């Protein structure tokens, strides 16, 4: 399948490791120019140097001025931004009974506000050119809230509502907006969450992982590469009629239709 990504320009935040790095590598393998973004400057630059056409930018999206700077840097280096991947680290675990308005505001500042600023920076150009792909890295918690992750559940649901609304407003302009929901993907972030659950339940991380795998019809955690392949398809020209969707990549873990 021709993805049509050759020569396209993509911004991938949170790409020094984990899902973001896997997505950056996958897009680069399809011929895209990729701007990798992360707070660990040396690492993100090292990863970018290993790709055919990429640049690594040290940046913290919590800074309100950073999204506009990233877009400007991408345009200066490679040209107009065609693909925007919305990705970032999640907030710490927590219970709903302990959740405060201040914690919700912090989660929104982490998971919603930076993405709105990035979208604002690239959307006018995408609409004018008649092509654009916005793909958000979400969480299975958007459709089935995850115990002990109230901040992530709440803020990602807010982002999902915004993206679904946006998709309907820009579809006629050739811009698609989708969200990919990872289940248990074998990343450092998931390992941290497994350790947290193990500590609360008095088990070991290995025991917690085994319990989690037993709830997944595929019988295992997914790989970052499997997840990245789904994102890359949605970023491709081939996915021009797919928009406003939440696509699960979870090995069948979420049982809803």
Tab-separated table of C-alpha atoms in Angstrom:
chain	number	residue	atom	x	y	z
A	1	UNK	CA	0.000	0.000	0.000
A	2	UNK	CA	1.276	3.445	-0.909
A	3	UNK	CA	0.938	5.565	2.227
A	4	UNK	CA	1.632	8.794	0.368
A	5	UNK	CA	3.898	9.944	3.204
A	6	UNK	CA	7.033	10.346	1.104
A	7	UNK	CA	8.218	13.942	1.552
A	8	UNK	CA	5.464	14.834	4.011
A	9	UNK	CA	6.401	16.624	7.218
A	10	UNK	CA	5.342	15.279	10.608
A	11	UNK	CA	5.682	16.545	14.176
A	12	UNK	CA	5.814	13.856	16.857
A	13	UNK	CA	5.980	15.098	20.469
A	14	UNK	CA	7.087	12.779	23.242
A	15	UNK	CA	9.281	10.859	20.814
A	16	UNK	CA	12.443	10.291	22.836
A	17	UNK	CA	11.110	6.848	23.801
A	18	UNK	CA	8.049	4.624	23.988
A	19	UNK	CA	5.074	5.030	21.685
A	20	UNK	CA	6.191	8.402	20.378
A	21	UNK	CA	9.573	7.086	19.266
A	22	UNK	CA	7.972	4.072	17.609
A	23	UNK	CA	5.602	6.372	15.698
A	24	UNK	CA	8.460	8.641	14.606
A	25	UNK	CA	10.427	5.667	13.307
A	26	UNK	CA	7.403	4.274	11.478
A	27	UNK	CA	6.620	7.572	9.755
A	28	UNK	CA	10.271	7.997	8.811
A	29	UNK	CA	10.319	4.511	7.294
A	30	UNK	CA	7.521	5.664	4.970
A	31	UNK	CA	9.614	8.586	3.768
A	32	UNK	CA	8.259	11.359	5.976
A	33	UNK	CA	10.391	14.182	7.332
A	34	UNK	CA	9.992	13.895	11.076
A	35	UNK	CA	10.429	16.424	13.871
A	36	UNK	CA	11.044	14.487	17.076
A	37	UNK	CA	10.262	16.405	20.264
A	38	UNK	CA	11.183	15.655	23.853
A	39	UNK	CA	12.463	17.121	27.091
A	40	UNK	CA	15.575	14.939	26.949
A	41	UNK	CA	17.407	16.872	24.290
A	42	UNK	CA	20.448	14.660	23.797
A	43	UNK	CA	18.315	11.545	23.524
A	44	UNK	CA	15.792	12.965	21.067
A	45	UNK	CA	18.602	14.341	18.901
A	46	UNK	CA	20.365	10.972	18.953
A	47	UNK	CA	17.185	9.193	17.855
A	48	UNK	CA	16.601	11.745	15.094
A	49	UNK	CA	20.137	11.281	13.784
A	50	UNK	CA	19.395	7.585	13.224
A	51	UNK	CA	16.485	8.370	10.869
A	52	UNK	CA	16.735	9.248	7.152
A	53	UNK	CA	15.246	12.748	7.369
A	54	UNK	CA	14.596	13.987	10.885
A	55	UNK	CA	15.513	16.585	13.455
A	56	UNK	CA	15.350	16.343	17.234
A	57	UNK	CA	14.097	19.316	19.216
A	58	UNK	CA	14.451	19.674	22.968
A	59	UNK	CA	11.226	21.196	24.243
A	60	UNK	CA	8.705	21.043	27.049
A	61	UNK	CA	5.152	21.369	25.752
A	62	UNK	CA	4.054	22.676	29.136
A	63	UNK	CA	5.577	25.990	28.048
A	64	UNK	CA	2.765	27.832	26.201
A	65	UNK	CA	5.252	29.335	23.726
A	66	UNK	CA	6.729	25.998	22.646
A	67	UNK	CA	4.006	24.709	20.248
A	68	UNK	CA	4.256	27.760	17.982
A	69	UNK	CA	8.051	27.506	18.018
A	70	UNK	CA	7.908	23.837	17.058
A	71	UNK	CA	5.645	24.512	14.107
A	72	UNK	CA	7.878	27.353	12.925
A	73	UNK	CA	10.982	25.193	13.237
A	74	UNK	CA	9.378	22.326	11.338
A	75	UNK	CA	8.292	24.630	8.533
A	76	UNK	CA	11.718	26.233	8.310
A	77	UNK	CA	13.497	22.874	8.195
A	78	UNK	CA	11.163	20.775	6.042
A	79	UNK	CA	8.190	22.826	4.877
A	80	UNK	CA	4.500	22.881	5.830
A	81	UNK	CA	3.362	20.409	8.465
A	82	UNK	CA	1.160	17.673	6.994
A	83	UNK	CA	0.963	15.274	9.948
A	84	UNK	CA	0.573	16.186	13.596
A	85	UNK	CA	0.783	13.464	16.209
A	86	UNK	CA	-0.569	14.493	19.599
A	87	UNK	CA	1.368	12.654	22.271
A	88	UNK	CA	2.726	13.258	25.738
A	89	UNK	CA	3.377	11.685	29.089
A	90	UNK	CA	0.504	10.888	31.396
A	91	UNK	CA	-0.202	12.239	34.890
A	92	UNK	CA	0.582	10.157	37.975
A	93	UNK	CA	-1.848	7.496	39.207
A	94	UNK	CA	-4.568	8.510	41.641
A	95	UNK	CA	-8.017	7.685	42.967
A	96	UNK	CA	-11.230	9.544	42.179
A	97	UNK	CA	-11.968	9.870	45.894
A	98	UNK	CA	-8.790	11.914	46.293
A	99	UNK	CA	-9.092	13.917	43.052
A	100	UNK	CA	-9.146	17.686	43.435
A	101	UNK	CA	-10.004	20.532	41.057
A	102	UNK	CA	-6.353	21.572	41.162
A	103	UNK	CA	-5.247	18.098	40.077
A	104	UNK	CA	-7.745	18.152	37.209
A	105	UNK	CA	-6.422	21.532	36.086
A	106	UNK	CA	-2.878	20.140	36.164
A	107	UNK	CA	-3.950	17.131	34.075
A	108	UNK	CA	-5.620	19.405	31.524
A	109	UNK	CA	-2.478	21.533	31.343
A	110	UNK	CA	-0.518	18.368	30.588
A	111	UNK	CA	-2.843	16.462	28.252
A	112	UNK	CA	-5.124	19.035	26.622
A	113	UNK	CA	-3.754	22.572	26.461
A	114	UNK	CA	-0.470	21.784	24.630
A	115	UNK	CA	-2.348	19.779	22.019
A	116	UNK	CA	-4.836	22.580	21.383
A	117	UNK	CA	-1.923	24.948	20.824
A	118	UNK	CA	-0.243	22.560	18.399
A	119	UNK	CA	-3.462	22.088	16.444
A	120	UNK	CA	-3.936	25.858	16.258
A	121	UNK	CA	-0.452	26.158	14.763
A	122	UNK	CA	-0.914	23.678	11.913
A	123	UNK	CA	-4.632	23.581	11.152
A	124	UNK	CA	-4.973	26.750	9.045
A	125	UNK	CA	-2.246	25.589	6.657
A	126	UNK	CA	-3.664	22.086	6.428
A	127	UNK	CA	-7.101	23.415	5.526
A	128	UNK	CA	-5.690	25.821	2.970
A	129	UNK	CA	-3.688	23.060	1.245
A	130	UNK	CA	-6.550	20.563	1.416
A	131	UNK	CA	-4.562	17.898	3.266
A	132	UNK	CA	-3.831	17.224	6.897
A	133	UNK	CA	-3.622	14.390	9.372
A	134	UNK	CA	-4.055	14.856	13.118
A	135	UNK	CA	-3.644	11.651	15.097
A	136	UNK	CA	-3.792	11.629	18.883
A	137	UNK	CA	-2.237	8.980	21.092
A	138	UNK	CA	-4.986	8.356	23.610
A	139	UNK	CA	-5.687	5.596	26.109
A	140	UNK	CA	-8.141	2.758	26.485
A	141	UNK	CA	-9.327	4.780	29.496
A	142	UNK	CA	-11.199	7.052	27.081
A	143	UNK	CA	-13.694	4.246	26.463
A	144	UNK	CA	-13.301	2.221	29.648
A	145	UNK	CA	-11.877	4.206	32.584
A	146	UNK	CA	-8.828	2.582	34.138
A	147	UNK	CA	-8.868	2.039	37.889
A	148	UNK	CA	-6.387	4.262	39.697
A	149	UNK	CA	-5.828	6.636	36.769
A	150	UNK	CA	-8.506	9.257	37.378
A	151	UNK	CA	-6.455	12.214	36.105
A	152	UNK	CA	-5.642	10.481	32.833
A	153	UNK	CA	-9.209	9.216	32.391
A	154	UNK	CA	-10.703	12.673	32.872
A	155	UNK	CA	-8.265	14.755	30.827
A	156	UNK	CA	-7.991	12.337	27.899
A	157	UNK	CA	-11.791	12.183	27.730
A	158	UNK	CA	-11.829	15.968	27.427
A	159	UNK	CA	-9.306	15.818	24.581
A	160	UNK	CA	-11.350	13.113	22.866
A	161	UNK	CA	-14.465	15.291	22.963
A	162	UNK	CA	-12.602	18.191	21.407
A	163	UNK	CA	-11.074	16.060	18.652
A	164	UNK	CA	-14.382	14.450	17.735
A	165	UNK	CA	-15.961	17.884	17.396
A	166	UNK	CA	-13.021	19.175	15.380
A	167	UNK	CA	-13.146	16.206	12.999
A	168	UNK	CA	-16.636	17.114	11.880
A	169	UNK	CA	-15.696	20.734	11.286
A	170	UNK	CA	-12.657	20.139	9.057
A	171	UNK	CA	-13.460	16.900	7.211
A	172	UNK	CA	-14.596	18.717	4.076
A	173	UNK	CA	-11.206	20.468	3.946
A	174	UNK	CA	-9.276	17.216	3.545
A	175	UNK	CA	-8.138	17.143	7.162
A	176	UNK	CA	-8.752	13.994	9.182
A	177	UNK	CA	-8.701	13.839	12.969
A	178	UNK	CA	-8.462	10.524	14.782
A	179	UNK	CA	-7.380	9.029	18.086
A	180	UNK	CA	-5.623	5.706	18.642
A	181	UNK	CA	-6.288	4.045	21.977
A	182	UNK	CA	-3.495	1.799	23.222
A	183	UNK	CA	-4.264	-0.980	25.637
A	184	UNK	CA	-1.391	-2.692	27.418
A	185	UNK	CA	1.586	-1.835	25.235
A	186	UNK	CA	5.022	-2.916	26.434
A	187	UNK	CA	6.516	0.485	27.315
A	188	UNK	CA	8.261	2.014	30.316
A	189	UNK	CA	5.056	3.885	31.175
A	190	UNK	CA	3.067	0.660	31.420
A	191	UNK	CA	5.829	-0.910	33.501
A	192	UNK	CA	5.541	1.994	35.965
A	193	UNK	CA	1.787	1.516	36.178
A	194	UNK	CA	2.200	-2.220	36.735
A	195	UNK	CA	4.591	-1.529	39.591
A	196	UNK	CA	2.126	0.913	41.149
A	197	UNK	CA	-0.691	-1.646	41.012
A	198	UNK	CA	1.618	-4.333	42.400
A	199	UNK	CA	2.520	-2.132	45.362
A	200	UNK	CA	-1.131	-1.409	46.141
A	201	UNK	CA	-2.148	-5.043	45.853
A	202	UNK	CA	0.843	-6.600	47.598
A	203	UNK	CA	2.002	-8.525	44.534
A	204	UNK	CA	5.067	-8.326	42.295
A	205	UNK	CA	5.239	-6.491	38.933
A	206	UNK	CA	5.595	-9.842	37.159
A	207	UNK	CA	2.472	-11.153	38.861
A	208	UNK	CA	0.581	-7.998	37.957
A	209	UNK	CA	1.667	-8.310	34.326
A	210	UNK	CA	0.539	-11.925	34.220
A	211	UNK	CA	-2.844	-10.929	35.630
A	212	UNK	CA	-3.178	-8.165	33.039
A	213	UNK	CA	-2.207	-10.462	30.169
A	214	UNK	CA	-4.873	-12.914	31.297
A	215	UNK	CA	-7.530	-10.235	30.606
A	216	UNK	CA	-6.335	-9.671	27.020
A	217	UNK	CA	-7.737	-12.045	24.382
A	218	UNK	CA	-4.441	-11.850	22.481
A	219	UNK	CA	-2.765	-13.135	25.648
A	220	UNK	CA	0.083	-10.640	25.670
A	221	UNK	CA	1.052	-6.985	25.750
A	222	UNK	CA	1.333	-5.246	22.400
A	223	UNK	CA	4.559	-3.846	20.993
A	224	UNK	CA	5.196	-0.165	20.289
A	225	UNK	CA	5.736	-1.096	16.639
A	226	UNK	CA	2.264	-2.619	16.377
A	227	UNK	CA	0.771	0.549	17.796
A	228	UNK	CA	2.852	2.779	15.513
A	229	UNK	CA	1.614	0.916	12.442
A	230	UNK	CA	-1.964	1.940	13.246
A	231	UNK	CA	-0.965	5.581	13.685
A	232	UNK	CA	0.973	5.510	10.419
A	233	UNK	CA	-2.018	4.169	8.520
A	234	UNK	CA	-4.258	6.934	9.891
A	235	UNK	CA	-1.587	9.480	8.910
A	236	UNK	CA	-1.463	8.127	5.376
A	237	UNK	CA	-3.191	9.213	2.200
A	238	UNK	CA	-4.917	5.826	2.171
A	239	UNK	CA	-6.925	6.757	5.271
A	240	UNK	CA	-8.545	9.791	3.665
A	241	UNK	CA	-12.079	8.594	4.481
A	242	UNK	CA	-11.409	7.735	8.125
A	243	UNK	CA	-12.023	10.595	10.521
A	244	UNK	CA	-13.537	11.260	13.919
A	245	UNK	CA	-12.658	7.732	15.015
A	246	UNK	CA	-11.242	6.185	18.159
A	247	UNK	CA	-9.280	3.176	16.949
A	248	UNK	CA	-8.365	0.644	19.625
A	249	UNK	CA	-5.008	-1.124	19.515
A	250	UNK	CA	-5.413	-3.363	22.534
A	251	UNK	CA	-5.445	-7.028	21.537
A	252	UNK	CA	-9.193	-7.162	22.179
A	253	UNK	CA	-8.884	-6.001	25.796
A	254	UNK	CA	-11.838	-3.577	25.688
A	255	UNK	CA	-14.923	-5.706	25.197
A	256	UNK	CA	-17.355	-2.968	24.116
A	257	UNK	CA	-18.576	-2.928	20.525
